[in-house]
C-alpha cells in the first residue's frame, strides 16, 4: 500500500455505515447508507460511493453522489430516508441498486451502466401480477435488501425482525427473473427471528437470531448469509450449499463492542460503545475481510465504516476477529509520527457498557456535516481507557498527546489496558489544544497502546505521537 490504512477506513468526517463491499473490475466499491455528523436519525444523506484499487486499500476515491433520495417516485417531497442498499451486476451487464425507503414496505430498484453510477430509478420488486413485494396479503415488510446474481437469476434477501413481533418470521429469500424485478419464487424464511427459534430446526440460532442487515456472499461452493443478530452489535453468519438454504448457523464474525473476544480481556467485557451493526465479507486479492460499522458522536445515528482481516477456514467457518485501529492495513502501524485519536478501537470507563448512551466518552468533531474538521475523543473522565491496536514498536523514546478542556491530572501510557504504566503525562486545564509529552521506553514488537486518564474534570484528546 502507498499509505497506511486505518479504522475508520474512509475520511474521519465521512459517515457511510451498512457497508456492502463489492469488487467490479480491479476496484472494490463500498455501497452503504449515509449518516451525517451529529445526526438525529439514521440515513439522512443521499447515497454516495467510495472505491479503491484492490491492490491498495488505503487509496479511497470519493465517487460522489450516486443516487438522490428524491429520485424515487414515492419520495418526491424528500421526507423519507434511504436505508441500507446493495448492488449487483445483472445478466445484461448493468448494475442494479436495491433499497428501501424508511416509511415504505417495498423494495425499490435503480440502475446504472457503471458501478459508481449515477443510478436512475428503474422500478419496484413485484409479483407476476404486478403487486409489489411487501404489499401482498401475507407479505412481511421489506428491509435491508441483500442481492446475489448468478445463472440469470437474482436472489434477494432481507427482513427486519424485532423481538415481540410474531408477524415477522425471519430473514427471507426471494428469487427474481432476468428483468431484476419480477418474482419467480416467492419469499421463504432461511434464518429465524427470535419469535421462531424454539423449533428443533432453528435451535442452533438461539441467542443469535436474525434482527436485520441481510447480506449474501459466495466463496467456492459455499453461500454465506451475513446478518445482524438480535443483540445488534454483532455480525453473524450462516452457511449453505444452496442460495435457497438450508442455512446452518456459523457464529459471530465481529462485534462492534468486541464482546466474546477473550484475547486481551474477559470475553463478556465490552471494550467499546456499540449499537446496531451491518456489513459483509469480501475477498480482496488473496485476503478476506469483514466490513462493519461503529458509532460516533455519542449517538446511534452517526456511524462510520470499519473493516478487519478475517480467515475462512477449510471447514468454511470464520473465527471471530478483534476490532482494531489498523483494519485494512493488514499489519501493525508504524511507531513513528502523529495519529488521530479517532482511530481508537477501544473506549470505556471503569463501568464498561456495550451500547452507546449519554455521558460517555465519544469520538466526535466540532464541525458540521461535510466539514473536514478533525475528529477527537471528548468527555474523557476519570478512569477512561482509550485503546489503539496495533503498532510495530521500534526505538520509541518519547510519547506526546494533544488535549484540551477542563481536565487536570495524568494520562498513563500502557500496552495493556490493565497492565504496566510505561510513562505518565501530566495535563492541565486549557481552552486550546495543547501538546504534552514524556520520555518513554516501550517494549519492541507488536503492541497495543492504551491511554488511561487518572485525573479530575473532563478533557478531550485530539491526537498522539511517537518520537
PDB file of C-alpha atoms in Angstrom, residues 155-440:
ATOM      1  CA  UNK A 155     -31.522 -13.934  -5.117  1.00  0.00           C
ATOM      2  CA  UNK A 156     -32.969 -11.216  -2.893  1.00  0.00           C
ATOM      3  CA  UNK A 157     -32.600 -11.442   0.890  1.00  0.00           C
ATOM      4  CA  UNK A 158     -33.996  -9.194   3.601  1.00  0.00           C
ATOM      5  CA  UNK A 159     -36.268  -8.539   6.543  1.00  0.00           C
ATOM      6  CA  UNK A 160     -36.494  -6.763   9.893  1.00  0.00           C
ATOM      7  CA  UNK A 161     -37.472  -8.776  12.972  1.00  0.00           C
ATOM      8  CA  UNK A 162     -37.679  -7.235  16.424  1.00  0.00           C
ATOM      9  CA  UNK A 163     -38.477  -9.421  19.413  1.00  0.00           C
ATOM     10  CA  UNK A 164     -42.114  -9.488  20.471  1.00  0.00           C
ATOM     11  CA  UNK A 165     -43.474  -9.264  16.928  1.00  0.00           C
ATOM     12  CA  UNK A 166     -44.745 -12.681  15.812  1.00  0.00           C
ATOM     13  CA  UNK A 167     -45.720 -11.275  12.414  1.00  0.00           C
ATOM     14  CA  UNK A 168     -42.014 -11.248  11.473  1.00  0.00           C
ATOM     15  CA  UNK A 169     -40.743 -14.793  10.928  1.00  0.00           C
ATOM     16  CA  UNK A 170     -37.113 -14.087   9.999  1.00  0.00           C
ATOM     17  CA  UNK A 171     -34.817 -13.386   7.071  1.00  0.00           C
ATOM     18  CA  UNK A 172     -36.294 -14.389   3.731  1.00  0.00           C
ATOM     19  CA  UNK A 173     -35.013 -15.164   0.259  1.00  0.00           C
ATOM     20  CA  UNK A 174     -36.920 -14.338  -2.926  1.00  0.00           C
ATOM     21  CA  UNK A 175     -35.846 -15.213  -6.477  1.00  0.00           C
ATOM     22  CA  UNK A 176     -36.120 -12.637  -9.277  1.00  0.00           C
ATOM     23  CA  UNK A 177     -36.193 -13.110 -13.032  1.00  0.00           C
ATOM     24  CA  UNK A 178     -33.720 -11.664 -15.531  1.00  0.00           C
ATOM     25  CA  UNK A 179     -35.553  -8.320 -15.529  1.00  0.00           C
ATOM     26  CA  UNK A 180     -34.314  -7.905 -11.908  1.00  0.00           C
ATOM     27  CA  UNK A 181     -37.841  -7.013 -10.732  1.00  0.00           C
ATOM     28  CA  UNK A 182     -40.266  -9.893 -11.278  1.00  0.00           C
ATOM     29  CA  UNK A 183     -40.573 -12.617  -8.646  1.00  0.00           C
ATOM     30  CA  UNK A 184     -40.278 -16.184  -9.924  1.00  0.00           C
ATOM     31  CA  UNK A 185     -40.009 -17.828  -6.498  1.00  0.00           C
ATOM     32  CA  UNK A 186     -41.937 -16.462  -3.532  1.00  0.00           C
ATOM     33  CA  UNK A 187     -40.236 -15.469  -0.245  1.00  0.00           C
ATOM     34  CA  UNK A 188     -39.157 -18.259   2.105  1.00  0.00           C
ATOM     35  CA  UNK A 189     -37.638 -17.969   5.591  1.00  0.00           C
ATOM     36  CA  UNK A 190     -33.986 -19.010   5.838  1.00  0.00           C
ATOM     37  CA  UNK A 191     -32.951 -17.715   9.308  1.00  0.00           C
ATOM     38  CA  UNK A 192     -35.454 -17.335  12.168  1.00  0.00           C
ATOM     39  CA  UNK A 193     -36.475 -14.317  14.179  1.00  0.00           C
ATOM     40  CA  UNK A 194     -36.328 -14.634  17.976  1.00  0.00           C
ATOM     41  CA  UNK A 195     -40.058 -15.465  17.969  1.00  0.00           C
ATOM     42  CA  UNK A 196     -39.499 -18.645  15.931  1.00  0.00           C
ATOM     43  CA  UNK A 197     -36.241 -20.138  17.186  1.00  0.00           C
ATOM     44  CA  UNK A 198     -37.828 -22.625  19.613  1.00  0.00           C
ATOM     45  CA  UNK A 199     -38.276 -25.301  16.976  1.00  0.00           C
ATOM     46  CA  UNK A 200     -35.779 -28.121  16.568  1.00  0.00           C
ATOM     47  CA  UNK A 201     -34.977 -26.838  13.073  1.00  0.00           C
ATOM     48  CA  UNK A 202     -33.814 -23.438  14.290  1.00  0.00           C
ATOM     49  CA  UNK A 203     -32.383 -24.231  17.736  1.00  0.00           C
ATOM     50  CA  UNK A 204     -28.744 -23.541  16.743  1.00  0.00           C
ATOM     51  CA  UNK A 205     -29.660 -19.881  16.110  1.00  0.00           C
ATOM     52  CA  UNK A 206     -30.921 -19.268  19.660  1.00  0.00           C
ATOM     53  CA  UNK A 207     -29.331 -16.180  21.145  1.00  0.00           C
ATOM     54  CA  UNK A 208     -28.200 -15.087  17.689  1.00  0.00           C
ATOM     55  CA  UNK A 209     -31.496 -14.938  15.810  1.00  0.00           C
ATOM     56  CA  UNK A 210     -31.982 -12.657  12.817  1.00  0.00           C
ATOM     57  CA  UNK A 211     -32.657  -8.986  13.507  1.00  0.00           C
ATOM     58  CA  UNK A 212     -31.682  -7.079  10.331  1.00  0.00           C
ATOM     59  CA  UNK A 213     -28.811  -6.356   7.898  1.00  0.00           C
ATOM     60  CA  UNK A 214     -29.170  -9.170   5.360  1.00  0.00           C
ATOM     61  CA  UNK A 215     -26.154  -9.741   3.134  1.00  0.00           C
ATOM     62  CA  UNK A 216     -25.088 -12.647   0.932  1.00  0.00           C
ATOM     63  CA  UNK A 217     -21.755 -13.837  -0.486  1.00  0.00           C
ATOM     64  CA  UNK A 218     -20.500 -16.953  -2.254  1.00  0.00           C
ATOM     65  CA  UNK A 219     -16.963 -18.291  -1.973  1.00  0.00           C
ATOM     66  CA  UNK A 220     -16.108 -21.519  -3.754  1.00  0.00           C
ATOM     67  CA  UNK A 221     -19.264 -23.634  -3.412  1.00  0.00           C
ATOM     68  CA  UNK A 222     -20.452 -22.168  -0.112  1.00  0.00           C
ATOM     69  CA  UNK A 223     -23.013 -19.411   0.389  1.00  0.00           C
ATOM     70  CA  UNK A 224     -22.505 -17.135   3.389  1.00  0.00           C
ATOM     71  CA  UNK A 225     -25.511 -15.283   4.759  1.00  0.00           C
ATOM     72  CA  UNK A 226     -24.297 -12.395   6.945  1.00  0.00           C
ATOM     73  CA  UNK A 227     -26.691 -10.630   9.285  1.00  0.00           C
ATOM     74  CA  UNK A 228     -27.074  -8.621  12.479  1.00  0.00           C
ATOM     75  CA  UNK A 229     -28.457 -10.669  15.356  1.00  0.00           C
ATOM     76  CA  UNK A 230     -30.998  -9.624  17.957  1.00  0.00           C
ATOM     77  CA  UNK A 231     -28.247  -8.225  20.204  1.00  0.00           C
ATOM     78  CA  UNK A 232     -27.448  -5.795  17.347  1.00  0.00           C
ATOM     79  CA  UNK A 233     -23.727  -5.232  17.967  1.00  0.00           C
ATOM     80  CA  UNK A 234     -22.612  -8.459  16.263  1.00  0.00           C
ATOM     81  CA  UNK A 235     -22.464  -9.624  12.673  1.00  0.00           C
ATOM     82  CA  UNK A 236     -23.213 -13.337  12.451  1.00  0.00           C
ATOM     83  CA  UNK A 237     -23.111 -15.748   9.552  1.00  0.00           C
ATOM     84  CA  UNK A 238     -24.852 -18.891   8.372  1.00  0.00           C
ATOM     85  CA  UNK A 239     -23.747 -21.201   5.562  1.00  0.00           C
ATOM     86  CA  UNK A 240     -25.420 -23.346   2.911  1.00  0.00           C
ATOM     87  CA  UNK A 241     -24.616 -25.235  -0.265  1.00  0.00           C
ATOM     88  CA  UNK A 242     -27.547 -23.507  -1.976  1.00  0.00           C
ATOM     89  CA  UNK A 243     -28.634 -19.854  -2.145  1.00  0.00           C
ATOM     90  CA  UNK A 244     -32.085 -21.048  -1.034  1.00  0.00           C
ATOM     91  CA  UNK A 245     -30.797 -22.870   2.057  1.00  0.00           C
ATOM     92  CA  UNK A 246     -30.912 -24.802   4.327  1.00  0.00           C
ATOM     93  CA  UNK A 247     -28.630 -22.345   6.140  1.00  0.00           C
ATOM     94  CA  UNK A 248     -26.800 -23.533   9.260  1.00  0.00           C
ATOM     95  CA  UNK A 249     -25.638 -21.144  11.969  1.00  0.00           C
ATOM     96  CA  UNK A 250     -21.905 -20.487  11.821  1.00  0.00           C
ATOM     97  CA  UNK A 251     -21.032 -17.963  14.530  1.00  0.00           C
ATOM     98  CA  UNK A 252     -20.096 -14.342  15.144  1.00  0.00           C
ATOM     99  CA  UNK A 253     -17.671 -12.663  12.738  1.00  0.00           C
ATOM    100  CA  UNK A 254     -17.260  -9.336  14.532  1.00  0.00           C
ATOM    101  CA  UNK A 255     -18.837  -7.355  17.371  1.00  0.00           C
ATOM    102  CA  UNK A 256     -18.531  -3.573  17.386  1.00  0.00           C
ATOM    103  CA  UNK A 257     -18.115  -3.651  21.168  1.00  0.00           C
ATOM    104  CA  UNK A 258     -15.720  -6.663  20.960  1.00  0.00           C
ATOM    105  CA  UNK A 259     -17.944  -8.899  23.041  1.00  0.00           C
ATOM    106  CA  UNK A 260     -16.964 -12.608  23.095  1.00  0.00           C
ATOM    107  CA  UNK A 261     -13.276 -11.734  22.481  1.00  0.00           C
ATOM    108  CA  UNK A 262     -11.043 -13.024  25.297  1.00  0.00           C
ATOM    109  CA  UNK A 263      -7.536 -12.464  23.890  1.00  0.00           C
ATOM    110  CA  UNK A 264      -6.914  -9.271  25.872  1.00  0.00           C
ATOM    111  CA  UNK A 265      -9.842  -9.071  28.320  1.00  0.00           C
ATOM    112  CA  UNK A 266     -12.663 -11.159  29.742  1.00  0.00           C
ATOM    113  CA  UNK A 267     -14.888 -12.423  26.933  1.00  0.00           C
ATOM    114  CA  UNK A 268     -18.082 -10.764  28.170  1.00  0.00           C
ATOM    115  CA  UNK A 269     -16.483  -7.392  28.885  1.00  0.00           C
ATOM    116  CA  UNK A 270     -17.389  -4.821  26.200  1.00  0.00           C
ATOM    117  CA  UNK A 271     -14.419  -2.625  25.285  1.00  0.00           C
ATOM    118  CA  UNK A 272     -16.193  -0.093  23.043  1.00  0.00           C
ATOM    119  CA  UNK A 273     -19.617   1.538  22.886  1.00  0.00           C
ATOM    120  CA  UNK A 274     -21.512  -0.402  20.243  1.00  0.00           C
ATOM    121  CA  UNK A 275     -25.032  -0.495  18.906  1.00  0.00           C
ATOM    122  CA  UNK A 276     -26.527  -1.781  15.664  1.00  0.00           C
ATOM    123  CA  UNK A 277     -24.190  -3.349  13.114  1.00  0.00           C
ATOM    124  CA  UNK A 278     -24.367  -4.025   9.389  1.00  0.00           C
ATOM    125  CA  UNK A 279     -21.840  -5.075   6.786  1.00  0.00           C
ATOM    126  CA  UNK A 280     -20.496  -8.013   4.851  1.00  0.00           C
ATOM    127  CA  UNK A 281     -17.434 -10.003   3.887  1.00  0.00           C
ATOM    128  CA  UNK A 282     -15.379  -9.879   0.709  1.00  0.00           C
ATOM    129  CA  UNK A 283     -12.290 -11.474  -0.777  1.00  0.00           C
ATOM    130  CA  UNK A 284      -9.889  -8.778  -1.965  1.00  0.00           C
ATOM    131  CA  UNK A 285      -6.765 -10.132  -3.596  1.00  0.00           C
ATOM    132  CA  UNK A 286      -5.849 -13.206  -1.613  1.00  0.00           C
ATOM    133  CA  UNK A 287      -7.305 -11.978   1.686  1.00  0.00           C
ATOM    134  CA  UNK A 288     -10.777 -11.988   3.237  1.00  0.00           C
ATOM    135  CA  UNK A 289     -12.182  -9.010   5.118  1.00  0.00           C
ATOM    136  CA  UNK A 290     -15.278  -8.177   7.129  1.00  0.00           C
ATOM    137  CA  UNK A 291     -16.741  -4.690   6.746  1.00  0.00           C
ATOM    138  CA  UNK A 292     -18.868  -3.352   9.615  1.00  0.00           C
ATOM    139  CA  UNK A 293     -19.574  -0.023  11.305  1.00  0.00           C
ATOM    140  CA  UNK A 294     -19.048   1.779  14.608  1.00  0.00           C
ATOM    141  CA  UNK A 295     -20.977   4.506  16.424  1.00  0.00           C
ATOM    142  CA  UNK A 296     -19.645   8.050  16.981  1.00  0.00           C
ATOM    143  CA  UNK A 297     -20.764  11.430  18.325  1.00  0.00           C
ATOM    144  CA  UNK A 298     -22.421   9.786  21.325  1.00  0.00           C
ATOM    145  CA  UNK A 299     -25.380   8.692  19.213  1.00  0.00           C
ATOM    146  CA  UNK A 300     -26.607   5.715  17.197  1.00  0.00           C
ATOM    147  CA  UNK A 301     -27.065   7.964  14.169  1.00  0.00           C
ATOM    148  CA  UNK A 302     -23.511   8.900  13.100  1.00  0.00           C
ATOM    149  CA  UNK A 303     -21.927   5.608  12.080  1.00  0.00           C
ATOM    150  CA  UNK A 304     -18.611   5.034  10.326  1.00  0.00           C
ATOM    151  CA  UNK A 305     -17.318   2.132   8.273  1.00  0.00           C
ATOM    152  CA  UNK A 306     -14.574  -0.117   9.649  1.00  0.00           C
ATOM    153  CA  UNK A 307     -13.024  -3.351   8.389  1.00  0.00           C
ATOM    154  CA  UNK A 308     -10.883  -6.231   9.657  1.00  0.00           C
ATOM    155  CA  UNK A 309      -8.982  -9.051   8.027  1.00  0.00           C
ATOM    156  CA  UNK A 310     -10.649 -12.433   8.650  1.00  0.00           C
ATOM    157  CA  UNK A 311      -9.945 -16.066   7.936  1.00  0.00           C
ATOM    158  CA  UNK A 312     -12.247 -18.572   6.292  1.00  0.00           C
ATOM    159  CA  UNK A 313     -11.049 -21.973   7.412  1.00  0.00           C
ATOM    160  CA  UNK A 314     -11.127 -25.183   5.382  1.00  0.00           C
ATOM    161  CA  UNK A 315     -14.348 -26.237   7.124  1.00  0.00           C
ATOM    162  CA  UNK A 316     -15.974 -22.935   5.962  1.00  0.00           C
ATOM    163  CA  UNK A 317     -16.016 -21.446   9.477  1.00  0.00           C
ATOM    164  CA  UNK A 318     -14.975 -17.883  10.287  1.00  0.00           C
ATOM    165  CA  UNK A 319     -13.331 -17.256  13.687  1.00  0.00           C
ATOM    166  CA  UNK A 320     -14.455 -14.017  15.349  1.00  0.00           C
ATOM    167  CA  UNK A 321     -11.917 -11.193  14.989  1.00  0.00           C
ATOM    168  CA  UNK A 322     -10.954  -8.331  17.282  1.00  0.00           C
ATOM    169  CA  UNK A 323     -11.815  -4.776  16.356  1.00  0.00           C
ATOM    170  CA  UNK A 324      -8.605  -2.848  15.674  1.00  0.00           C
ATOM    171  CA  UNK A 325      -7.225   0.505  14.620  1.00  0.00           C
ATOM    172  CA  UNK A 326      -5.119  -0.885  11.767  1.00  0.00           C
ATOM    173  CA  UNK A 327      -8.040  -2.618   9.983  1.00  0.00           C
ATOM    174  CA  UNK A 328      -7.398  -2.836   6.246  1.00  0.00           C
ATOM    175  CA  UNK A 329      -3.699  -2.099   6.771  1.00  0.00           C
ATOM    176  CA  UNK A 330      -3.263  -5.833   7.284  1.00  0.00           C
ATOM    177  CA  UNK A 331      -0.328  -5.368   9.643  1.00  0.00           C
ATOM    178  CA  UNK A 332       0.615  -3.223  12.669  1.00  0.00           C
ATOM    179  CA  UNK A 333       1.038   0.510  12.157  1.00  0.00           C
ATOM    180  CA  UNK A 334       4.489   2.045  12.318  1.00  0.00           C
ATOM    181  CA  UNK A 335       5.574   3.639  15.612  1.00  0.00           C
ATOM    182  CA  UNK A 336       6.540   6.939  14.063  1.00  0.00           C
ATOM    183  CA  UNK A 337       4.671  10.193  13.683  1.00  0.00           C
ATOM    184  CA  UNK A 338       1.271  11.513  14.700  1.00  0.00           C
ATOM    185  CA  UNK A 339      -2.040   9.623  14.786  1.00  0.00           C
ATOM    186  CA  UNK A 340      -5.579  10.926  15.211  1.00  0.00           C
ATOM    187  CA  UNK A 341      -7.349   9.878  18.394  1.00  0.00           C
ATOM    188  CA  UNK A 342     -10.321   8.981  16.168  1.00  0.00           C
ATOM    189  CA  UNK A 343      -8.653   5.674  15.207  1.00  0.00           C
ATOM    190  CA  UNK A 344      -9.281   4.378  18.748  1.00  0.00           C
ATOM    191  CA  UNK A 345     -10.813   0.902  18.708  1.00  0.00           C
ATOM    192  CA  UNK A 346     -11.333   0.565  22.468  1.00  0.00           C
ATOM    193  CA  UNK A 347     -13.109   3.173  24.571  1.00  0.00           C
ATOM    194  CA  UNK A 348     -14.595   2.561  28.009  1.00  0.00           C
ATOM    195  CA  UNK A 349     -14.625   3.682  31.637  1.00  0.00           C
ATOM    196  CA  UNK A 350     -14.461   1.662  34.854  1.00  0.00           C
ATOM    197  CA  UNK A 351     -18.080   0.762  34.105  1.00  0.00           C
ATOM    198  CA  UNK A 352     -17.927  -0.749  30.584  1.00  0.00           C
ATOM    199  CA  UNK A 353     -21.145  -0.691  28.567  1.00  0.00           C
ATOM    200  CA  UNK A 354     -21.854  -2.475  25.291  1.00  0.00           C
ATOM    201  CA  UNK A 355     -24.276   0.178  23.987  1.00  0.00           C
ATOM    202  CA  UNK A 356     -23.938   3.880  23.229  1.00  0.00           C
ATOM    203  CA  UNK A 357     -25.557   6.119  25.817  1.00  0.00           C
ATOM    204  CA  UNK A 358     -25.405   9.560  27.385  1.00  0.00           C
ATOM    205  CA  UNK A 359     -22.426  10.979  29.286  1.00  0.00           C
ATOM    206  CA  UNK A 360     -19.919   8.519  27.821  1.00  0.00           C
ATOM    207  CA  UNK A 361     -16.572   9.368  26.244  1.00  0.00           C
ATOM    208  CA  UNK A 362     -17.108   9.615  22.493  1.00  0.00           C
ATOM    209  CA  UNK A 363     -15.441  10.177  19.148  1.00  0.00           C
ATOM    210  CA  UNK A 364     -16.786  13.446  17.760  1.00  0.00           C
ATOM    211  CA  UNK A 365     -15.997  16.585  15.771  1.00  0.00           C
ATOM    212  CA  UNK A 366     -16.578  20.323  16.148  1.00  0.00           C
ATOM    213  CA  UNK A 367     -17.633  20.621  12.525  1.00  0.00           C
ATOM    214  CA  UNK A 368     -20.999  20.406  10.876  1.00  0.00           C
ATOM    215  CA  UNK A 369     -21.728  17.629   8.433  1.00  0.00           C
ATOM    216  CA  UNK A 370     -19.386  17.811   5.457  1.00  0.00           C
ATOM    217  CA  UNK A 371     -16.828  19.975   7.220  1.00  0.00           C
ATOM    218  CA  UNK A 372     -13.366  18.459   7.065  1.00  0.00           C
ATOM    219  CA  UNK A 373     -12.615  19.359  10.660  1.00  0.00           C
ATOM    220  CA  UNK A 374     -10.598  16.872  12.740  1.00  0.00           C
ATOM    221  CA  UNK A 375     -12.243  14.224  14.876  1.00  0.00           C
ATOM    222  CA  UNK A 376     -11.241  13.730  18.506  1.00  0.00           C
ATOM    223  CA  UNK A 377     -12.323  11.964  21.691  1.00  0.00           C
ATOM    224  CA  UNK A 378     -14.456  14.093  24.020  1.00  0.00           C
ATOM    225  CA  UNK A 379     -15.878  13.706  27.522  1.00  0.00           C
ATOM    226  CA  UNK A 380     -12.860  11.879  28.925  1.00  0.00           C
ATOM    227  CA  UNK A 381     -13.360  11.500  32.680  1.00  0.00           C
ATOM    228  CA  UNK A 382     -11.508   9.699  35.459  1.00  0.00           C
ATOM    229  CA  UNK A 383     -10.584   6.088  34.562  1.00  0.00           C
ATOM    230  CA  UNK A 384     -11.476   6.456  30.880  1.00  0.00           C
ATOM    231  CA  UNK A 385      -9.440   3.966  28.848  1.00  0.00           C
ATOM    232  CA  UNK A 386      -8.630   4.622  25.184  1.00  0.00           C
ATOM    233  CA  UNK A 387      -7.103   1.807  23.144  1.00  0.00           C
ATOM    234  CA  UNK A 388      -5.277   1.712  19.799  1.00  0.00           C
ATOM    235  CA  UNK A 389      -4.273  -1.591  18.160  1.00  0.00           C
ATOM    236  CA  UNK A 390      -1.732  -2.483  16.838  1.00  0.00           C
ATOM    237  CA  UNK A 391       1.699  -0.902  16.407  1.00  0.00           C
ATOM    238  CA  UNK A 392       5.112  -2.232  15.492  1.00  0.00           C
ATOM    239  CA  UNK A 393       7.047  -0.576  18.296  1.00  0.00           C
ATOM    240  CA  UNK A 394      10.657   0.317  17.446  1.00  0.00           C
ATOM    241  CA  UNK A 395      13.008   2.838  19.090  1.00  0.00           C
ATOM    242  CA  UNK A 396      10.305   4.984  20.713  1.00  0.00           C
ATOM    243  CA  UNK A 397      11.842   7.381  23.247  1.00  0.00           C
ATOM    244  CA  UNK A 398       9.109   9.994  23.698  1.00  0.00           C
ATOM    245  CA  UNK A 399       5.309   9.945  23.651  1.00  0.00           C
ATOM    246  CA  UNK A 400       3.171  13.058  23.077  1.00  0.00           C
ATOM    247  CA  UNK A 401      -0.544  13.764  23.394  1.00  0.00           C
ATOM    248  CA  UNK A 402      -2.645  16.804  22.473  1.00  0.00           C
ATOM    249  CA  UNK A 403      -5.544  17.656  24.793  1.00  0.00           C
ATOM    250  CA  UNK A 404      -7.883  20.470  25.759  1.00  0.00           C
ATOM    251  CA  UNK A 405     -10.667  21.002  28.257  1.00  0.00           C
ATOM    252  CA  UNK A 406     -11.249  21.209  31.974  1.00  0.00           C
ATOM    253  CA  UNK A 407      -9.183  18.224  32.995  1.00  0.00           C
ATOM    254  CA  UNK A 408      -6.237  18.188  35.369  1.00  0.00           C
ATOM    255  CA  UNK A 409      -4.254  15.058  36.064  1.00  0.00           C
ATOM    256  CA  UNK A 410      -2.266  12.428  34.192  1.00  0.00           C
ATOM    257  CA  UNK A 411      -2.586  10.058  31.273  1.00  0.00           C
ATOM    258  CA  UNK A 412      -0.911   6.723  31.842  1.00  0.00           C
ATOM    259  CA  UNK A 413       0.557   5.068  28.744  1.00  0.00           C
ATOM    260  CA  UNK A 414       0.258   1.276  28.744  1.00  0.00           C
ATOM    261  CA  UNK A 415       0.491  -1.637  26.304  1.00  0.00           C
ATOM    262  CA  UNK A 416      -2.329  -3.498  28.069  1.00  0.00           C
ATOM    263  CA  UNK A 417      -5.488  -1.815  29.312  1.00  0.00           C
ATOM    264  CA  UNK A 418      -4.919  -3.197  32.837  1.00  0.00           C
ATOM    265  CA  UNK A 419      -1.144  -3.558  32.559  1.00  0.00           C
ATOM    266  CA  UNK A 420       2.053  -1.763  33.485  1.00  0.00           C
ATOM    267  CA  UNK A 421       2.297   2.008  33.163  1.00  0.00           C
ATOM    268  CA  UNK A 422       5.304   2.953  30.992  1.00  0.00           C
ATOM    269  CA  UNK A 423       5.029   6.709  31.495  1.00  0.00           C
ATOM    270  CA  UNK A 424       2.765   9.376  32.957  1.00  0.00           C
ATOM    271  CA  UNK A 425       1.893  12.520  31.031  1.00  0.00           C
ATOM    272  CA  UNK A 426       0.702  15.470  33.110  1.00  0.00           C
ATOM    273  CA  UNK A 427      -2.060  17.678  31.637  1.00  0.00           C
ATOM    274  CA  UNK A 428      -3.739  20.849  32.862  1.00  0.00           C
ATOM    275  CA  UNK A 429      -6.803  22.995  32.200  1.00  0.00           C
ATOM    276  CA  UNK A 430      -6.701  24.660  28.756  1.00  0.00           C
ATOM    277  CA  UNK A 431      -9.276  26.030  26.323  1.00  0.00           C
ATOM    278  CA  UNK A 432      -6.988  25.352  23.357  1.00  0.00           C
ATOM    279  CA  UNK A 433      -5.350  22.243  22.000  1.00  0.00           C
ATOM    280  CA  UNK A 434      -2.087  21.844  23.880  1.00  0.00           C
ATOM    281  CA  UNK A 435       0.653  19.255  23.482  1.00  0.00           C
ATOM    282  CA  UNK A 436       2.161  17.426  26.444  1.00  0.00           C
ATOM    283  CA  UNK A 437       4.885  14.783  26.387  1.00  0.00           C
ATOM    284  CA  UNK A 438       7.018  12.421  28.407  1.00  0.00           C
ATOM    285  CA  UNK A 439      10.084  10.275  27.867  1.00  0.00           C
ATOM    286  CA  UNK A 440       9.182   6.605  27.482  1.00  0.00           C
TER     287      UNK A 440
END
